[in-house]
Coordinates of C-alpha atoms in Angstrom, one line a residue:
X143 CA 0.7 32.0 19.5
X144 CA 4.3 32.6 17.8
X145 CA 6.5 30.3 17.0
X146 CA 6.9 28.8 13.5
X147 CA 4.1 29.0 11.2
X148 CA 3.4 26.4 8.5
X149 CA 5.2 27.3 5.0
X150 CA 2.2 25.1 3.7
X151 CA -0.7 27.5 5.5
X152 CA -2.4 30.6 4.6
X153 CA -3.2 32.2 7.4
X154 CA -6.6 34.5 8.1
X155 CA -6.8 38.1 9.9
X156 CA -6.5 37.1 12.8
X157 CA -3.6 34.8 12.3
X158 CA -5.1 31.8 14.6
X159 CA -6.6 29.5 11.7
X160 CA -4.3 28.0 8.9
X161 CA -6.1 27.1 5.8
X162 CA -4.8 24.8 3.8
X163 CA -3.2 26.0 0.4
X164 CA -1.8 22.3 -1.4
X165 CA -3.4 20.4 -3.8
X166 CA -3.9 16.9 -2.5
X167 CA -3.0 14.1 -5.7
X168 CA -6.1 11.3 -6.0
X169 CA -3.4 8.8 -7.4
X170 CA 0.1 8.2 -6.3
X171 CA 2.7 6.5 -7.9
X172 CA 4.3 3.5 -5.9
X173 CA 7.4 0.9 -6.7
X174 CA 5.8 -2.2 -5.8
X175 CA 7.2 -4.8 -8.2
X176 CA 4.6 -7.1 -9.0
X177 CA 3.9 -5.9 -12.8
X178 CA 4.2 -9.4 -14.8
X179 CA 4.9 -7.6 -18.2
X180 CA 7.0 -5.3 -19.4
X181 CA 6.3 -1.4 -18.8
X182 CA 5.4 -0.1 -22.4
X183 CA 8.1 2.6 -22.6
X184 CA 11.0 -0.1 -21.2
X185 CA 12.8 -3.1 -22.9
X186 CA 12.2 -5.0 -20.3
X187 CA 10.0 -6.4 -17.3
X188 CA 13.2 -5.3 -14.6
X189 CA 13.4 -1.5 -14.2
X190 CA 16.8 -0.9 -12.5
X191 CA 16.9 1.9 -10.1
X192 CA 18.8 4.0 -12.7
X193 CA 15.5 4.4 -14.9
X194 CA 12.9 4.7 -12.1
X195 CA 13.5 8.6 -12.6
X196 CA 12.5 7.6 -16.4
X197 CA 9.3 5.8 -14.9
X198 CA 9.1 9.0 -12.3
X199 CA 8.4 11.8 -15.2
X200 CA 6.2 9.8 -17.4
X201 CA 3.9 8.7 -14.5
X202 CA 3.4 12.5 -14.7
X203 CA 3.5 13.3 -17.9
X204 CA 2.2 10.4 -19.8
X205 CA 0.0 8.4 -17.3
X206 CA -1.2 12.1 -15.8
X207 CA -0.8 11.2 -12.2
X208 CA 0.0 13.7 -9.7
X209 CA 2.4 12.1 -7.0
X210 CA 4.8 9.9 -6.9
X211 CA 5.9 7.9 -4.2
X212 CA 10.2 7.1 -3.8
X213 CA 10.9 4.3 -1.8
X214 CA 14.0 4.3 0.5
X215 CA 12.6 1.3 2.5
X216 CA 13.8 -1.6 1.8
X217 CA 15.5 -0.6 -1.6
X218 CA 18.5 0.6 -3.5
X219 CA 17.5 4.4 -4.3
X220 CA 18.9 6.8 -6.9
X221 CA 19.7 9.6 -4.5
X222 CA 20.5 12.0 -7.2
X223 CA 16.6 11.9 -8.4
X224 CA 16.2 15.9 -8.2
X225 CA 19.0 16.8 -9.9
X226 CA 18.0 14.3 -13.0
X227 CA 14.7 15.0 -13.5
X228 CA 15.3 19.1 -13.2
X229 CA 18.2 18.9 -15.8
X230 CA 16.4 15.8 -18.2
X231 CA 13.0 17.2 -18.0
X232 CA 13.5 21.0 -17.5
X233 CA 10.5 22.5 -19.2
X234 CA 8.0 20.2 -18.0
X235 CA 9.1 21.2 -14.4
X236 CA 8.8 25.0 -15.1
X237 CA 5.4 24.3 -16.4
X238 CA 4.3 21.8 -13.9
X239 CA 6.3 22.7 -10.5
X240 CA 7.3 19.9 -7.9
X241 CA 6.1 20.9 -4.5
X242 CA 3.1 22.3 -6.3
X243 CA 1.4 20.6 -9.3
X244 CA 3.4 17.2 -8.7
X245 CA 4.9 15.3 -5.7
X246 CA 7.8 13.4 -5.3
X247 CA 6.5 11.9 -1.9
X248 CA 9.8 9.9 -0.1
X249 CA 9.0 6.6 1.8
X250 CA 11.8 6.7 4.7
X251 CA 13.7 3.7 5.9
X252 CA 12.2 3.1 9.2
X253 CA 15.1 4.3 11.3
X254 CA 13.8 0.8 13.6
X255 CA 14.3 -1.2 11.6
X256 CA 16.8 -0.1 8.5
X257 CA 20.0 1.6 9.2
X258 CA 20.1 4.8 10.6
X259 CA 22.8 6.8 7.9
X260 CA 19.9 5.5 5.1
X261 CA 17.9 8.5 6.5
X262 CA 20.2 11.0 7.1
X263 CA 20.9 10.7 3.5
X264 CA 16.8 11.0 2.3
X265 CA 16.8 14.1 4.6
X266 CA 20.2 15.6 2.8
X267 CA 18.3 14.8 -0.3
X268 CA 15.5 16.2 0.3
X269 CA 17.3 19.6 1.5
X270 CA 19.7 19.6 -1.0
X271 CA 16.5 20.1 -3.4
X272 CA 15.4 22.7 -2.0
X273 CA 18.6 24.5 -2.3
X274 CA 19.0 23.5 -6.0
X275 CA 15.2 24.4 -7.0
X276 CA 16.1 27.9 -5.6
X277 CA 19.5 28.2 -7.7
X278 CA 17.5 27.3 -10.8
X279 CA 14.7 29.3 -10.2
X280 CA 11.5 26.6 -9.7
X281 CA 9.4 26.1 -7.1
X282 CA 11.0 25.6 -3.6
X283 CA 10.4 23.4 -1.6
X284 CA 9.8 20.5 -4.3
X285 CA 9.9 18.0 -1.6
X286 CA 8.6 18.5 1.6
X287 CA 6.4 15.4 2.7
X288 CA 7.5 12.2 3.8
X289 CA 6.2 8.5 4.4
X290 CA 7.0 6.8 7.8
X291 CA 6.6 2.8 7.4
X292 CA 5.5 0.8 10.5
X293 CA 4.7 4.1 12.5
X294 CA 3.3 2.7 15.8
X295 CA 3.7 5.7 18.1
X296 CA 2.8 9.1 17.8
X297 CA 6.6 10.2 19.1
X298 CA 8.2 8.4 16.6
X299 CA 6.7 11.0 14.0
X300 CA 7.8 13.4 16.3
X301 CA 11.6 12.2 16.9
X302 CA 11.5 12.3 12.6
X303 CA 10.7 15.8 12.4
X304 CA 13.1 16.9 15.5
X305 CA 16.0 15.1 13.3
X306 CA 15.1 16.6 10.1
X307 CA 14.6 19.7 12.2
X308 CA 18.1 19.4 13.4
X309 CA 20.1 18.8 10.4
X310 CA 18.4 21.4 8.4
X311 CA 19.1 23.8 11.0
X312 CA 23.3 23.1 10.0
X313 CA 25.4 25.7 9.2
X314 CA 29.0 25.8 8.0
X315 CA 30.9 27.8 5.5
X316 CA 31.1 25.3 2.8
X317 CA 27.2 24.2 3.0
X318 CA 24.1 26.0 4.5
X319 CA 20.8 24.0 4.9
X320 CA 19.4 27.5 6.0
X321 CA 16.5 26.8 3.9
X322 CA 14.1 29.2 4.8
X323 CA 11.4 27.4 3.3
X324 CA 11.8 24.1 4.7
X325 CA 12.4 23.7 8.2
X326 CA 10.2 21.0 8.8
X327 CA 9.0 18.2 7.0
X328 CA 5.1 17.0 6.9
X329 CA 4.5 13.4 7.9
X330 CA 2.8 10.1 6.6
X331 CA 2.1 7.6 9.4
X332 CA 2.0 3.9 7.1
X333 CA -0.3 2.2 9.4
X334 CA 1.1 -1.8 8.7
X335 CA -1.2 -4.1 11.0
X336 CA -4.9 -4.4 11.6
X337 CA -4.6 -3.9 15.8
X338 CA -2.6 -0.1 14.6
X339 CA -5.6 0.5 12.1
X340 CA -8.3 0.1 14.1
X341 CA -6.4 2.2 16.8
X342 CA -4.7 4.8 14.8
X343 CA -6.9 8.0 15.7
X344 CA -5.3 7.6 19.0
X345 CA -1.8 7.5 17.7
X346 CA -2.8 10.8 15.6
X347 CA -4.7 12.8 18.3
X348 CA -1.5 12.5 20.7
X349 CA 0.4 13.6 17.5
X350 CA -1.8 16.4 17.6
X351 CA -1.1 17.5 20.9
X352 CA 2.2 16.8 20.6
X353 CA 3.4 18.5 17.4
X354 CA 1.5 21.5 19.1
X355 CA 4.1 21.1 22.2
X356 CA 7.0 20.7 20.1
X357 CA 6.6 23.1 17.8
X358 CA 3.9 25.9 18.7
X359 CA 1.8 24.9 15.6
X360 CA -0.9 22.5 14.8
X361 CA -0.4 20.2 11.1
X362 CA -3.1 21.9 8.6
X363 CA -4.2 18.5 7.3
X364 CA -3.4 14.9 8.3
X365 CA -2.4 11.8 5.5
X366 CA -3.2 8.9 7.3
X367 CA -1.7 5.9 4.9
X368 CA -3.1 2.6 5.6
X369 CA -1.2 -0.4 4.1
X370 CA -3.5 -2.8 2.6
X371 CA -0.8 -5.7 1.9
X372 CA 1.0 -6.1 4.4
X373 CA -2.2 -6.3 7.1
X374 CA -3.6 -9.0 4.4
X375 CA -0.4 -10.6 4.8
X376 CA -0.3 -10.9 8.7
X377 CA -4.2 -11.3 9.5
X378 CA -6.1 -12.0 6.5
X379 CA -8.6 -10.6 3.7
X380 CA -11.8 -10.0 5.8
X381 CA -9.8 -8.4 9.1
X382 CA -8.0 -5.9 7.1
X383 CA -11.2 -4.9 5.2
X384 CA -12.9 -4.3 8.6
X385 CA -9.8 -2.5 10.0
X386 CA -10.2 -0.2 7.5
X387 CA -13.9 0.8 7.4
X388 CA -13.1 1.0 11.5
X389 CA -10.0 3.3 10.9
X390 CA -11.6 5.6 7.8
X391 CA -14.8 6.1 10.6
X392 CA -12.9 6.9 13.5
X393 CA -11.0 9.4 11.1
X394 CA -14.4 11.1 9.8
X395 CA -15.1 11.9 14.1
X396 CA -11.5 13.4 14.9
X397 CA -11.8 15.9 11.6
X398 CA -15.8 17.0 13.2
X399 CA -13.7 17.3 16.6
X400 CA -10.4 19.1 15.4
X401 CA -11.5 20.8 12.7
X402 CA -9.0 19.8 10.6
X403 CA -9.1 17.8 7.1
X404 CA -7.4 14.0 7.2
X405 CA -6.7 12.5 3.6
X406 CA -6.5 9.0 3.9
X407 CA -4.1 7.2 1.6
X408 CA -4.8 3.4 0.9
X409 CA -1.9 1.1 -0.2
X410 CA -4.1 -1.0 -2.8
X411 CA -2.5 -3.6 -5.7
X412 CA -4.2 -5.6 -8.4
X413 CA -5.5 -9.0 -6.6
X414 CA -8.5 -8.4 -4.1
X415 CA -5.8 -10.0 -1.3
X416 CA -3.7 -7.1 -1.7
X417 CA -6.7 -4.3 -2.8
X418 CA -8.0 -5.2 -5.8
X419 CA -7.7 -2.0 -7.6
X420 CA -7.5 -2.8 -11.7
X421 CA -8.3 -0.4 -14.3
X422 CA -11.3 -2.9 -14.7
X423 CA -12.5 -2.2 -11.0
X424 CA -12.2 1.6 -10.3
X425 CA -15.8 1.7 -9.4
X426 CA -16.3 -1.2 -7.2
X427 CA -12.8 0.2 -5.4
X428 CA -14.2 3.7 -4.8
X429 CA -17.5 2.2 -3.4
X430 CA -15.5 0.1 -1.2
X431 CA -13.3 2.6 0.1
X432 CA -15.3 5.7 0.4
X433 CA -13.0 8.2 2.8
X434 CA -9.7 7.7 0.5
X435 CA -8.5 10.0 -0.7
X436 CA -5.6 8.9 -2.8
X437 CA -5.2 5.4 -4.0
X438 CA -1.6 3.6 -4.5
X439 CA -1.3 2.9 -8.4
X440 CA 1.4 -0.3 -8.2
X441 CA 3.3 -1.6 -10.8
X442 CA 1.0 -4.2 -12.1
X443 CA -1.9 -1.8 -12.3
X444 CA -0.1 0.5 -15.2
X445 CA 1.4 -2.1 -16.9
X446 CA -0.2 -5.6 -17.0
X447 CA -3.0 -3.6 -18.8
X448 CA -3.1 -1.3 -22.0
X449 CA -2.3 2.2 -21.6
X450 CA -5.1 3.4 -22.8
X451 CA -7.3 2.1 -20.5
X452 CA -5.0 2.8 -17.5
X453 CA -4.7 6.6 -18.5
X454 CA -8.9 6.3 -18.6
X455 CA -8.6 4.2 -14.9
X456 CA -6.2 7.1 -13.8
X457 CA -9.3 10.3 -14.7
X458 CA -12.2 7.7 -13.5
X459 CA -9.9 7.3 -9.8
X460 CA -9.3 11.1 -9.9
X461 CA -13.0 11.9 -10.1
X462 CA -14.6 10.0 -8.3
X463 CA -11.9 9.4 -5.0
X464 CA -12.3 13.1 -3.8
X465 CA -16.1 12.8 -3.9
X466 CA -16.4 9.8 -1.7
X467 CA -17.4 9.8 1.9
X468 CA -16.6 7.3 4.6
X469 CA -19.3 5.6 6.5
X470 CA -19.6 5.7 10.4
X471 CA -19.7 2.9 12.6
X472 CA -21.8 3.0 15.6
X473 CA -20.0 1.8 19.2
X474 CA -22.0 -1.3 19.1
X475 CA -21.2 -2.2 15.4
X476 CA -17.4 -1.3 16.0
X477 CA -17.6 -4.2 19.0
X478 CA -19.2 -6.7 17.3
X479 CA -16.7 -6.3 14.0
X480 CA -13.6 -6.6 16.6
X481 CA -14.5 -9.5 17.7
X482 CA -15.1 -10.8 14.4
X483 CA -11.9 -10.3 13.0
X484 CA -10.3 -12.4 16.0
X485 CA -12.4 -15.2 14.6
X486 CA -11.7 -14.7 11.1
X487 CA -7.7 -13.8 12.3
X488 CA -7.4 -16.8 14.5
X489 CA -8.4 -19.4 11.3
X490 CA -5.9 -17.7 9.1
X491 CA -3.0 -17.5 11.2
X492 CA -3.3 -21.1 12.7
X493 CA -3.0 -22.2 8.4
X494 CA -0.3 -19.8 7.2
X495 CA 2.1 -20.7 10.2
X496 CA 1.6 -24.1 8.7
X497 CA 2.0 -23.2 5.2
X498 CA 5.4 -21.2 5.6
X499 CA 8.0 -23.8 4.3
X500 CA 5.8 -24.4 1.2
X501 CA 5.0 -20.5 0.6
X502 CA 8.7 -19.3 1.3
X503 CA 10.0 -22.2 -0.9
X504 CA 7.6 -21.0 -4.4
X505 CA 7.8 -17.6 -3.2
X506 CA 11.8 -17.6 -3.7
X507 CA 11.4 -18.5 -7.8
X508 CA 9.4 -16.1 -8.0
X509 CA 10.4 -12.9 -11.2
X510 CA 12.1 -10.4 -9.4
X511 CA 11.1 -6.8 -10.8
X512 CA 12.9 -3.8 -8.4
X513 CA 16.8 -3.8 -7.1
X514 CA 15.6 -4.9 -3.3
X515 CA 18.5 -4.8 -0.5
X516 CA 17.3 -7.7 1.6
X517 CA 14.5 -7.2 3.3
X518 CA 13.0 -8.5 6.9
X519 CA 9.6 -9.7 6.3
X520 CA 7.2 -8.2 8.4
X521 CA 5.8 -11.2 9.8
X522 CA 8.7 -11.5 11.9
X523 CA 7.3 -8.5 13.9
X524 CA 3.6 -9.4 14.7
X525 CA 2.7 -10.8 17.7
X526 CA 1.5 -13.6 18.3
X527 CA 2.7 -15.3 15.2
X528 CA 5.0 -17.3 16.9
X529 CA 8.5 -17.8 14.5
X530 CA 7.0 -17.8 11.2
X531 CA 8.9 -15.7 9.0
X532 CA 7.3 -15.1 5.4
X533 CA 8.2 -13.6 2.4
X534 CA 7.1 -9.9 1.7
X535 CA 3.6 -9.4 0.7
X536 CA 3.5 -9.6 -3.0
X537 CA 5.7 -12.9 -3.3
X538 CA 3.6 -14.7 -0.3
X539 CA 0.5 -13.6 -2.9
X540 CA 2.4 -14.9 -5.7
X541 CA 3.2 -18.1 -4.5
X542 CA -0.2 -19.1 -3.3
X543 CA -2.1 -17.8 -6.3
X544 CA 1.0 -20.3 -8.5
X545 CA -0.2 -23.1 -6.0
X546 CA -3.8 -22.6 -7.3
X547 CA -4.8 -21.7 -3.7
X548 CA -5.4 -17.5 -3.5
X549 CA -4.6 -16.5 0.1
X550 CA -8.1 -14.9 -0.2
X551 CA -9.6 -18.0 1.1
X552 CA -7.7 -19.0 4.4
X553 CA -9.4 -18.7 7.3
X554 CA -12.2 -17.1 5.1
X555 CA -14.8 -20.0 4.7
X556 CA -14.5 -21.2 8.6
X557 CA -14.7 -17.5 9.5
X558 CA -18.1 -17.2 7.0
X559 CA -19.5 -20.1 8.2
X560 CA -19.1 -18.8 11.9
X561 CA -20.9 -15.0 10.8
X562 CA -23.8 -17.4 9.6
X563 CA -23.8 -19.1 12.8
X564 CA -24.2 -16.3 14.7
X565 CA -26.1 -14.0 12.7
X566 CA -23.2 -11.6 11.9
X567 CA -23.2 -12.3 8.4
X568 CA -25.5 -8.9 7.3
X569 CA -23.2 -6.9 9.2
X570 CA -19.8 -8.4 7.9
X571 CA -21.5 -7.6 4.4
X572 CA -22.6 -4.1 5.4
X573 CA -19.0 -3.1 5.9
X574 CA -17.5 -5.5 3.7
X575 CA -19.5 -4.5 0.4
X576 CA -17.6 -6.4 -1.7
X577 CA -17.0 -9.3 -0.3
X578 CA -18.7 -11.8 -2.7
X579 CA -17.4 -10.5 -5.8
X580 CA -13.4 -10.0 -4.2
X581 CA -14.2 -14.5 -3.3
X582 CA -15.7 -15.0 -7.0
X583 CA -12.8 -12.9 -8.7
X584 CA -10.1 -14.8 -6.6
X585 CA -12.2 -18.2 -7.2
X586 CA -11.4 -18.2 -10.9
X587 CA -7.7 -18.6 -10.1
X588 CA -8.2 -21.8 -7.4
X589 CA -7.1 -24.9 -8.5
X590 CA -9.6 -27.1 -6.5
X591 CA -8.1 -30.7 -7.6
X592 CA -4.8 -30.0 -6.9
X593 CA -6.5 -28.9 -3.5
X594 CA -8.6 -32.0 -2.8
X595 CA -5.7 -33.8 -3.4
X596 CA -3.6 -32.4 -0.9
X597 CA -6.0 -32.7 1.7
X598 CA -5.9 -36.3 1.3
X599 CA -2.6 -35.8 3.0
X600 CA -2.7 -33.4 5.4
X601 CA -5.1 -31.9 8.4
X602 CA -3.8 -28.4 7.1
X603 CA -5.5 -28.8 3.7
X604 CA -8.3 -30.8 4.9
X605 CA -9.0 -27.0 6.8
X606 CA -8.1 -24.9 3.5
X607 CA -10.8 -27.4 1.5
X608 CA -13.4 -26.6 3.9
X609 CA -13.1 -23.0 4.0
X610 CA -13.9 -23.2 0.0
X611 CA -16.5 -25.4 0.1
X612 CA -17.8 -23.2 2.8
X613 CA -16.9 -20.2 0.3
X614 CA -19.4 -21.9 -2.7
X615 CA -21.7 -22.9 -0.4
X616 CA -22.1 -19.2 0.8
X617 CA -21.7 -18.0 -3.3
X618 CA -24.0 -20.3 -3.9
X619 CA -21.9 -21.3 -7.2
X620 CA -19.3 -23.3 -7.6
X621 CA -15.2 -21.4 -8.0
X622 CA -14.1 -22.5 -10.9
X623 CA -12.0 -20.7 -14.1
X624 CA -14.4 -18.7 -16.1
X625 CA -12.3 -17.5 -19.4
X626 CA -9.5 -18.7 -21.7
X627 CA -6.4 -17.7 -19.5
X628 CA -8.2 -18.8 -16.3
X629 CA -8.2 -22.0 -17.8
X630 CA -4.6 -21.7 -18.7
X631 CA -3.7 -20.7 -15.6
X632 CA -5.3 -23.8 -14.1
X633 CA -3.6 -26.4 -16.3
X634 CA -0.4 -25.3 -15.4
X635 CA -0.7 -25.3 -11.9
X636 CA -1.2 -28.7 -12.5
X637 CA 2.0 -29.0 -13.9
X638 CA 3.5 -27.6 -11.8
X639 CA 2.8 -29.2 -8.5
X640 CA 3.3 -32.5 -10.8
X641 CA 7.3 -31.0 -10.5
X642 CA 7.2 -30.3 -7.1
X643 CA 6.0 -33.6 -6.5
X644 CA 8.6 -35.6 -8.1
X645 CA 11.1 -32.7 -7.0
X646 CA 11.5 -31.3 -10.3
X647 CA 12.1 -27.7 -10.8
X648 CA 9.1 -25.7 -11.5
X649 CA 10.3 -22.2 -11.6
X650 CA 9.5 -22.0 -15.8
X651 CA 5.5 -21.7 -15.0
X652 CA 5.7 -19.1 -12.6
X653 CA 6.4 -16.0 -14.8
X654 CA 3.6 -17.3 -17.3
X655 CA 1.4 -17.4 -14.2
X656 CA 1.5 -13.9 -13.4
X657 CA 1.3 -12.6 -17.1
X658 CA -2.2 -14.9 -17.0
X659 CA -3.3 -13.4 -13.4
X660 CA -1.8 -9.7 -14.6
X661 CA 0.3 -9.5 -11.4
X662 CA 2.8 -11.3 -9.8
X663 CA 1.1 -11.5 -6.3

């Protein structure tokens, strides 16, 4: 009773139930620089900050997506975004509102880990918006949504809407924030590691209670945004996978026992390690991920592939996403898949704490696409890890797929050959649909001499060796290149660890690489 009512929410007669009055996007724009080629309306494969509001209006108006997401994490940002693409692209705006037909969605800096004054600024931007939609007569608010990165508490997403709460609330003669339509901001929770996955329908049903505390109303609808990468990154393919069947079931119970809808977000790029979402795939993906409800679009995916055929990718996603429906997982099942993704976990932690020096070192050459600030990986937060610190997701990718040894495979053969062992196989593949065809896809890019070769030398490769020859004998079919670039793509990574062998510099092979993978990592 009382208190502030959603601005999102249509309330019925009796004022007690909020229904929800937003259109939700299928698609949404991201940043992520691992395209390999250059975007077709730009000059070159770098897009500076200062034409990502260029890249902003033609993901809506050209490529027909509906939300777009603006990273302040991690990033140099063009904090006068609003203000550009109301005065450069003024019609289109009247005839397709912010806030209301398209989203600009910010991603915050993570107040733990970035500087502070970084999101003061997003929430002046964000304001300031709302104030200029209303002097020109659009659609106000045309931001009111943000994502949270590495949210691992349910007060956290509280303390963020207090603050934005708090500044909006400011008053003075030469500025008023007194927006009346936005004084408080809806929430993302990025879900970053498999352990917050699985768990995350605690984190949100405290939320719940909370937000109904702090502010005497519940959320209409929920966005929970699980990262794909960066989960891949610390724990492995066949973990995350499992995380997030676990997480997308757990989410189908607490909408049956709130009554409210959650729209998952998935944080899916091009190579199955990080998603495996291609304009090629869009099928495959949806049956894999049935409970999403918007899919990341990265930068490979729109331009390491024609346009036609991403604009077709784009209407397939946007069909099909909204129909799919996530499958539950019984108690039992749930136990049994935890304690396989310790096993599976366990093997490819022990071998990328080993790999660090040799990942870091490729990873460094690699084609920069985006203005980053520096970044701290976030390897340097899991526990557990011990004091490996690795490159962000899609250069640790890029390095191992250059080294002819996709990241798909650590751990991944021992952990298969343990499933068989002990008759957990059918379930790993009931959940994991697919599994097979994710190993094939990545197996065209291994370089399996260079491989056997280096395990010759070392106990470390010796274990990487046997996870693919674990990985055909489960196949049944040998990994190997099956067309003309993946043959490319496998003579030159024998070139190139023929430099790094007699120390010469390799970096010349790498952007070829990518442009033959279509992605960067």
């Amino acid at each position: 009773g009382g208190g502030l009512k959603n601005p999102r929410c249509q309330f019925d007669s009796d004022s007690r139930h909020c229904f929800m009055q937003r259109k939700i996007s299928s698609t949404m724009i991201s940043q992520h620089p691992d395209n390999s080629s250059k975007p077709y309306w730009h000059n070159s494969t770098f897009i500076s900050t200062r034409h990502e509001t260029k890249e902003c209006f033609l993901s809506f108006s050209d490529l027909g997506v509906s939300e777009y997401n603006w990273d302040w994490e991690g990033k140099y940002v063009d904090e006068s975004v609003i203000e550009r693409l109301f005065s450069e692209y003024h019609d289109y705006f009247r005839k397709n509102p912010l806030g209301k037909e398209k989203f600009l969605t910010f991603r915050l800096p993570n107040p733990k880990v970035e500087t502070e004054f970084r999101l003061g600024r997003a929430f002046i931007g964000i304001l300031g918006a709302a104030g200029l939609a209303k002097q020109i007569d659009v659609h106000s608010p045309p931001l009111f949504e943000v994502i949270l990165p590495m949210t691992e508490s349910a007060e956290e997403m509280i303390a963020i809407q207090e603050a934005f709460r708090e500044i909006a609330s400011l008053k003075h003669a030469l500025y008023d924030f007194g927006e009346e339509s936005l004084k408080h901001i809806e929430i993302i929770p990025l879900f970053e590691q498999v352990s917050t996955i699985i768990s995350s329908h605690h984190l949100l049903e405290k939320y719940w209670q909370l937000h109904a505390k702090k502010f005497h109303f519940k959320p209409s609808y929920l966005r929970p945004y699980l990262a794909r990468s960066d989960p891949a990154l610390n724990s492995g393919l066949v973990p995350t996978v499992l995380a997030i069947k676990i997480g997308l079931s757990h989410y189908k119970e607490f909408e049956k026992k709130h009554n409210v809808k959650l729209y998952p977000i998935i944080g899916s790029a091009s190579l199955p390690f990080r998603g495996g979402l291609t304009p090629n795939t869009v099928e495959q993906f949806c049956n894999e991920y049935r409970g999403v409800k918007t899919t990341l679009l990265q930068s490979a995916f729109r331009y390491d592939y024609e346009k036609e055929l991403v604009i077709k990718a784009i209407k397939k996603l946007e069909k099909i996403l909204p129909q799919g429906e996530a499958t539950s997982i019984s108690i039992s099942e749930e136990k049994t898949l935890k304690k396989l993704i310790a096993v599976f976990e366990k093997y490819y932690r022990n071998t990328v704490e080993q790999l660090a020096p040799l990942i870091n070192k490729v990873a460094f050459y690699l084609p920069k696409r985006r203005e980053r600030v520096l970044h701290i990986g976030l390897f340097g937060y899991s526990r557990g890890v011990g004091k490996v610190k690795l490159p962000r997701a899609i250069g640790f990718t890029g390095a191992l797929y250059s080294l002819g040894i996709p990241p798909e495979f650590l751990g991944t053969g021992r952990g298969i050959k343990y499933a068989i062992k002990t008759n957990q196989i059918k379930l790993l593949e009931k959940y994991y649909l697919n599994i097979k065809e994710d190993l094939r896809r990545a197996g065209r890019f291994l370089q399996k001499n260079e491989l056997i070769k280096l395990a010759n030398k070392s106990q470390i490769w010796k274990d990487i060796l046997e996870d693919v020859l674990e990985i055909e004998k489960y196949l049944g079919e040998e990994l190997k290149p099956k067309t003309g670039e993946e043959s490319e793509h496998y003579k030159i990574v024998e070139k190139l660890h023929e430099k790094i062998n007699s120390g010469k510099k390799y970096q010349g092979y790498l952007n070829h690489l990518a442009v033959l993978r279509k992605s960067i990592g």
